Coordinates of C-alpha atoms in Angstrom, one line a residue:
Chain I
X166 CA 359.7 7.8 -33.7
X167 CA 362.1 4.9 -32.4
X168 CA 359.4 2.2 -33.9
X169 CA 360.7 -1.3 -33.9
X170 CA 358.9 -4.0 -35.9
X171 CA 358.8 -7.8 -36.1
X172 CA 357.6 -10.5 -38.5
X173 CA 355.6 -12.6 -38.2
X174 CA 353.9 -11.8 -35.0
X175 CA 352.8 -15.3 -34.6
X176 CA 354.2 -18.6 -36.0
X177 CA 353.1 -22.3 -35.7
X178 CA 356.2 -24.9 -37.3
X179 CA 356.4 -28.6 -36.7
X180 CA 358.9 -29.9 -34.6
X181 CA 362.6 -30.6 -36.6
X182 CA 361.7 -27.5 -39.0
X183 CA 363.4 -24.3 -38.7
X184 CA 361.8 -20.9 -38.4
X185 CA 363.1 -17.6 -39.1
X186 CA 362.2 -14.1 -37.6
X187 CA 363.0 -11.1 -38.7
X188 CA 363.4 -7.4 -36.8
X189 CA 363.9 -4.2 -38.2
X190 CA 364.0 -0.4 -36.8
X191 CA 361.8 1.6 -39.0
X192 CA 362.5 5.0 -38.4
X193 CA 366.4 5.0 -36.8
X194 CA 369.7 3.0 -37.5
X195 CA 370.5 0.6 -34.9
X196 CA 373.8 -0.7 -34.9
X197 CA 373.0 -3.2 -31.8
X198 CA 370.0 -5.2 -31.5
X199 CA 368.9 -7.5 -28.4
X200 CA 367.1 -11.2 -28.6
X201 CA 364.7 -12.1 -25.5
X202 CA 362.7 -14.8 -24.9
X203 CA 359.7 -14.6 -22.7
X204 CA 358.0 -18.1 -21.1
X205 CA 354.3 -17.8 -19.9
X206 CA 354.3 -15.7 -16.9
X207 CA 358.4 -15.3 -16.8
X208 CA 360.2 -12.1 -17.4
X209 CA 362.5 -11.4 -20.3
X210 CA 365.6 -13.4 -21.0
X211 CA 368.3 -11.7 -22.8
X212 CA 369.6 -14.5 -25.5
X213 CA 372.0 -12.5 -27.0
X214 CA 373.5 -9.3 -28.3
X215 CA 373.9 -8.6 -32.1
X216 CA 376.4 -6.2 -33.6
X217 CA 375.9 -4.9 -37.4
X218 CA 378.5 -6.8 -39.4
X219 CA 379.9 -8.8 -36.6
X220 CA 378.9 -11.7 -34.8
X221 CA 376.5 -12.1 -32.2
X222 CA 377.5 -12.3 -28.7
X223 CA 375.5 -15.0 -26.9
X224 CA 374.3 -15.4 -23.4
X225 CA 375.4 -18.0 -21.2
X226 CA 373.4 -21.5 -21.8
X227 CA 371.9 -19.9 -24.9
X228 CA 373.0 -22.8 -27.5
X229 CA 374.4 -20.2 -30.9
X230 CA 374.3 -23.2 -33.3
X231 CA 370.8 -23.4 -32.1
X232 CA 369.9 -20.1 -32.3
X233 CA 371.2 -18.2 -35.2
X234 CA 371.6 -14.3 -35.7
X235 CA 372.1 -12.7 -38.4
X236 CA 372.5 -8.6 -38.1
X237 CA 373.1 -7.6 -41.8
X238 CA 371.9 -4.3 -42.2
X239 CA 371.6 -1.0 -39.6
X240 CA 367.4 -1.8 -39.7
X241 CA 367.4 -5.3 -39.7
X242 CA 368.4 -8.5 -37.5
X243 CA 367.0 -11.8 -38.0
X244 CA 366.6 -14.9 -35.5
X245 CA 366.6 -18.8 -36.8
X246 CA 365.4 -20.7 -34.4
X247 CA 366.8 -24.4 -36.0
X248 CA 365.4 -27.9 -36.0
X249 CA 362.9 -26.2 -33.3
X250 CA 361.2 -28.6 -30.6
X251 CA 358.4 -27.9 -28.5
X252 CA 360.7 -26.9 -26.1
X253 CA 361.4 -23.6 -28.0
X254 CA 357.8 -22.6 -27.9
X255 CA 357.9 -19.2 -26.3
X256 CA 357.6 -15.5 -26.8
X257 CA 360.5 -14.3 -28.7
X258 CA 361.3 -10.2 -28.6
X259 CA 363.7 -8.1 -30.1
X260 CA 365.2 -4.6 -29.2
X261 CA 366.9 -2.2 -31.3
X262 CA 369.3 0.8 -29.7
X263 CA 369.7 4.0 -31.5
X264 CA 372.8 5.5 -32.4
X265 CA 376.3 4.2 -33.3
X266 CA 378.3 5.3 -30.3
X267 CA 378.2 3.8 -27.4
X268 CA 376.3 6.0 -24.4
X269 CA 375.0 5.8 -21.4
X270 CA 372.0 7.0 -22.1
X271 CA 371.0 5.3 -25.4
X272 CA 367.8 3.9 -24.7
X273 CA 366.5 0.5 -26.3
X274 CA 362.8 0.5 -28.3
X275 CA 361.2 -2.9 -28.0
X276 CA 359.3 -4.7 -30.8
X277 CA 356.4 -6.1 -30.6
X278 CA 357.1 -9.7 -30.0
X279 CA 356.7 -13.3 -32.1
X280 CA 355.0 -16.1 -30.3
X281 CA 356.3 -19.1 -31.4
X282 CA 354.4 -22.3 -30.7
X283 CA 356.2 -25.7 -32.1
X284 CA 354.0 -28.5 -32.0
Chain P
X298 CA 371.6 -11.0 -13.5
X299 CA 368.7 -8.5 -12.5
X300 CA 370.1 -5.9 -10.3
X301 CA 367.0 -4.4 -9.2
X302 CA 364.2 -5.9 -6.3
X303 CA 360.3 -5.0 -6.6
X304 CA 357.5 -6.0 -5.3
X305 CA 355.8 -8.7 -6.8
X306 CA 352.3 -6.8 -6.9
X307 CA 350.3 -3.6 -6.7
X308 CA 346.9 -2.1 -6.8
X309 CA 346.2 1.2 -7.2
X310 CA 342.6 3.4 -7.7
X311 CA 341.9 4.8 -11.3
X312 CA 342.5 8.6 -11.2
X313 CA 345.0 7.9 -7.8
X314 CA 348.9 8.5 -8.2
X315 CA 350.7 4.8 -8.3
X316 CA 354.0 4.9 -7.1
X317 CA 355.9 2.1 -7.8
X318 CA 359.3 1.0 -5.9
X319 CA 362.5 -0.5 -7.1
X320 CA 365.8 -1.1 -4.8
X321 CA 369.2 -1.3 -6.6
X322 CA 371.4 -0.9 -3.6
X323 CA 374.4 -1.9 -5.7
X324 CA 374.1 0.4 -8.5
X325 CA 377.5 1.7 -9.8
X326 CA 378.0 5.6 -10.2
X327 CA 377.4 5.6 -13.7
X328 CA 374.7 3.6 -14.1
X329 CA 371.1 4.4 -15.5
X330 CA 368.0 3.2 -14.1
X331 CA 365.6 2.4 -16.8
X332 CA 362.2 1.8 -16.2
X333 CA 359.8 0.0 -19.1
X334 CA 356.1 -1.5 -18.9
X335 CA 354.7 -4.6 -20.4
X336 CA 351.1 -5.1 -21.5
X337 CA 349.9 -8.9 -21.5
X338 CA 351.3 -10.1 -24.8
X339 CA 353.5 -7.3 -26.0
X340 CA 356.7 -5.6 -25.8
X341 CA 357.8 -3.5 -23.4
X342 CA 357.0 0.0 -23.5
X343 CA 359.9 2.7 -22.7
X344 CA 358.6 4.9 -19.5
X345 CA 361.8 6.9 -18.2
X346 CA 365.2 6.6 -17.2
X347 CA 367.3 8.6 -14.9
X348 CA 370.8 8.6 -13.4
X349 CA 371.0 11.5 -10.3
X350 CA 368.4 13.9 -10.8
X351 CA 364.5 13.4 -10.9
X352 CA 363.0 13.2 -14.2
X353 CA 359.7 13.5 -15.6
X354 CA 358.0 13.0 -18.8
X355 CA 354.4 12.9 -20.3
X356 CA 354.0 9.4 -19.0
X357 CA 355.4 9.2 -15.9
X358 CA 358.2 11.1 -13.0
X359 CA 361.2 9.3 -11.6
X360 CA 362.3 10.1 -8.6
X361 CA 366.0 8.5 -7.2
X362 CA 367.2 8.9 -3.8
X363 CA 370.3 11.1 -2.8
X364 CA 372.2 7.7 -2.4
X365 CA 371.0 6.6 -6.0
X366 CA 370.3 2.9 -4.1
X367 CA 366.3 3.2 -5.0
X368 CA 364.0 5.0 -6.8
X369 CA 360.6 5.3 -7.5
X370 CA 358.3 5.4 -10.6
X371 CA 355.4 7.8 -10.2
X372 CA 352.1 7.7 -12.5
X373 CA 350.4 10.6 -11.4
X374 CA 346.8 9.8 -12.6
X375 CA 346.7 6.0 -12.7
X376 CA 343.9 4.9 -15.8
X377 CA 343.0 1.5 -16.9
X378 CA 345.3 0.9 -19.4
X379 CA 347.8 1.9 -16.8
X380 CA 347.5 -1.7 -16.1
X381 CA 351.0 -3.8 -17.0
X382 CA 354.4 -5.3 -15.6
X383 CA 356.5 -2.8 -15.0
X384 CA 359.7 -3.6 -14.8
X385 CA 362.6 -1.2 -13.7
X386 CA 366.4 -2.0 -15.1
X387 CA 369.6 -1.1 -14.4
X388 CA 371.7 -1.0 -17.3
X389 CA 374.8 -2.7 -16.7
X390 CA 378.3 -1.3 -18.6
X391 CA 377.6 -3.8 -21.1
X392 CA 374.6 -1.5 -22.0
X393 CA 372.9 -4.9 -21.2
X394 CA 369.2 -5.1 -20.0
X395 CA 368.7 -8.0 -17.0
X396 CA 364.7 -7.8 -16.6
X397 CA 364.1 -9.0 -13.1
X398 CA 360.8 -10.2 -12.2
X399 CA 359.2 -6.7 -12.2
X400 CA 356.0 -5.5 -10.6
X401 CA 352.4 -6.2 -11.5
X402 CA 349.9 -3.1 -11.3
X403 CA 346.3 -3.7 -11.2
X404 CA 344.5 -0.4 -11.6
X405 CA 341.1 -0.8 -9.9
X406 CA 338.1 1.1 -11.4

């Protein structure tokens, strides 16, 4: 159980266009998902916090006009990455945590990651 | 920001335990420490988490000192594929994960 997935794995856009990745929690509701962004031997960044039917709470220097979330649904978040540069190349990941309350113990499930190279 | 130090690198034998350290000296009383691995190229895996007690699992034991200001993750048979980043979190009251830089295991045939 607790399978988080991501699409596309893998994405190649030009720079000025905008690209779009989705996340979704197969197999439990998830009321909060996580954005990361990973550069080449770097740890995780956390970019922001997404709330079902609420707005996204951002991390500080993460730009929101730049980076747009949208967390619809219980299974599914999305990420825009808009007018992208090659700047924004990097390893993007989502996480999803289970449950609707609020615990100490709610564990997150990581998906598998989209590598996004902008040329 | 991170609130957990680890060493940059590790080795370990195949088939030896790898015990892997992690200091969070200013840990709050109810905090969890979470520990995940990450294989070149993927997401991080869930291992364990703890908050007071030792805890163990089919992957890995978690043992947390008396003052809760380190612990330590144990894989008790280290294989191959044991071979990752493995990154141990505290989880802030924002239920927030800060990744530091985490430790790299090499397990040595």
């Amino acid at each position: 159980g607790a399978v988080v997935s991501q699409h596309p794995s893998r994405v190649i856009c030009k720079s000025g266009t905008s690209v779009k990745i989705e996340c979704r929690s197969l197999d439990f509701q998830a009321t909060t998902m996580f954005w990361y962004r990973q550069f080449p031997k770097q740890s995780l960044m956390l970019m922001a916090t997404s709330n079902e039917g609420s707005k996204a709470t951002y991390e500080q220097g993460v730009e929101k006009d730049k980076f747009l979330i949208n967390h619809a649904s219980l299974t599914l978040s999305t990420l825009t990455v808009t007018s992208a540069h090659p700047e924004d190349s990097s390893f993007y990941i989502c996480s999803a945590r289970e449950g609707g309350a609020v615990g100490p113990t709610d564990t997150q499930y990581f998906g598998p990651g989209t590598r996004l190279t902008v040329l | 920001d991170a609130k957990t130090t680890q060493p940059p690198s590790m080795d370990c034998a195949e088939g030896r335990a790898a015990n892997l350290p992690c200091n969070h000296s200013t840990i709050s009383g109810n905090e969890y420490v979470y520990w995940y691995r990450q294989i070149h190229s993927q997401g991080p895996q869930y291992i364990i988490h703890g908050l007071k007690n030792n805890e163990t699992n089919e992957m890995a034991s978690l043992i947390i000192t008396e003052d809760r200001k380190s612990s330590t993750l144990i894989l008790p048979h280290a294989t191959l594929r044991d071979t990752a980043v493995y990154y141990c979190i505290v989880r802030d009251t924002g239920n927030q994960f800060y990744f530091g830089t985490g430790t790299s295991l090499t397990v040595i045939p």
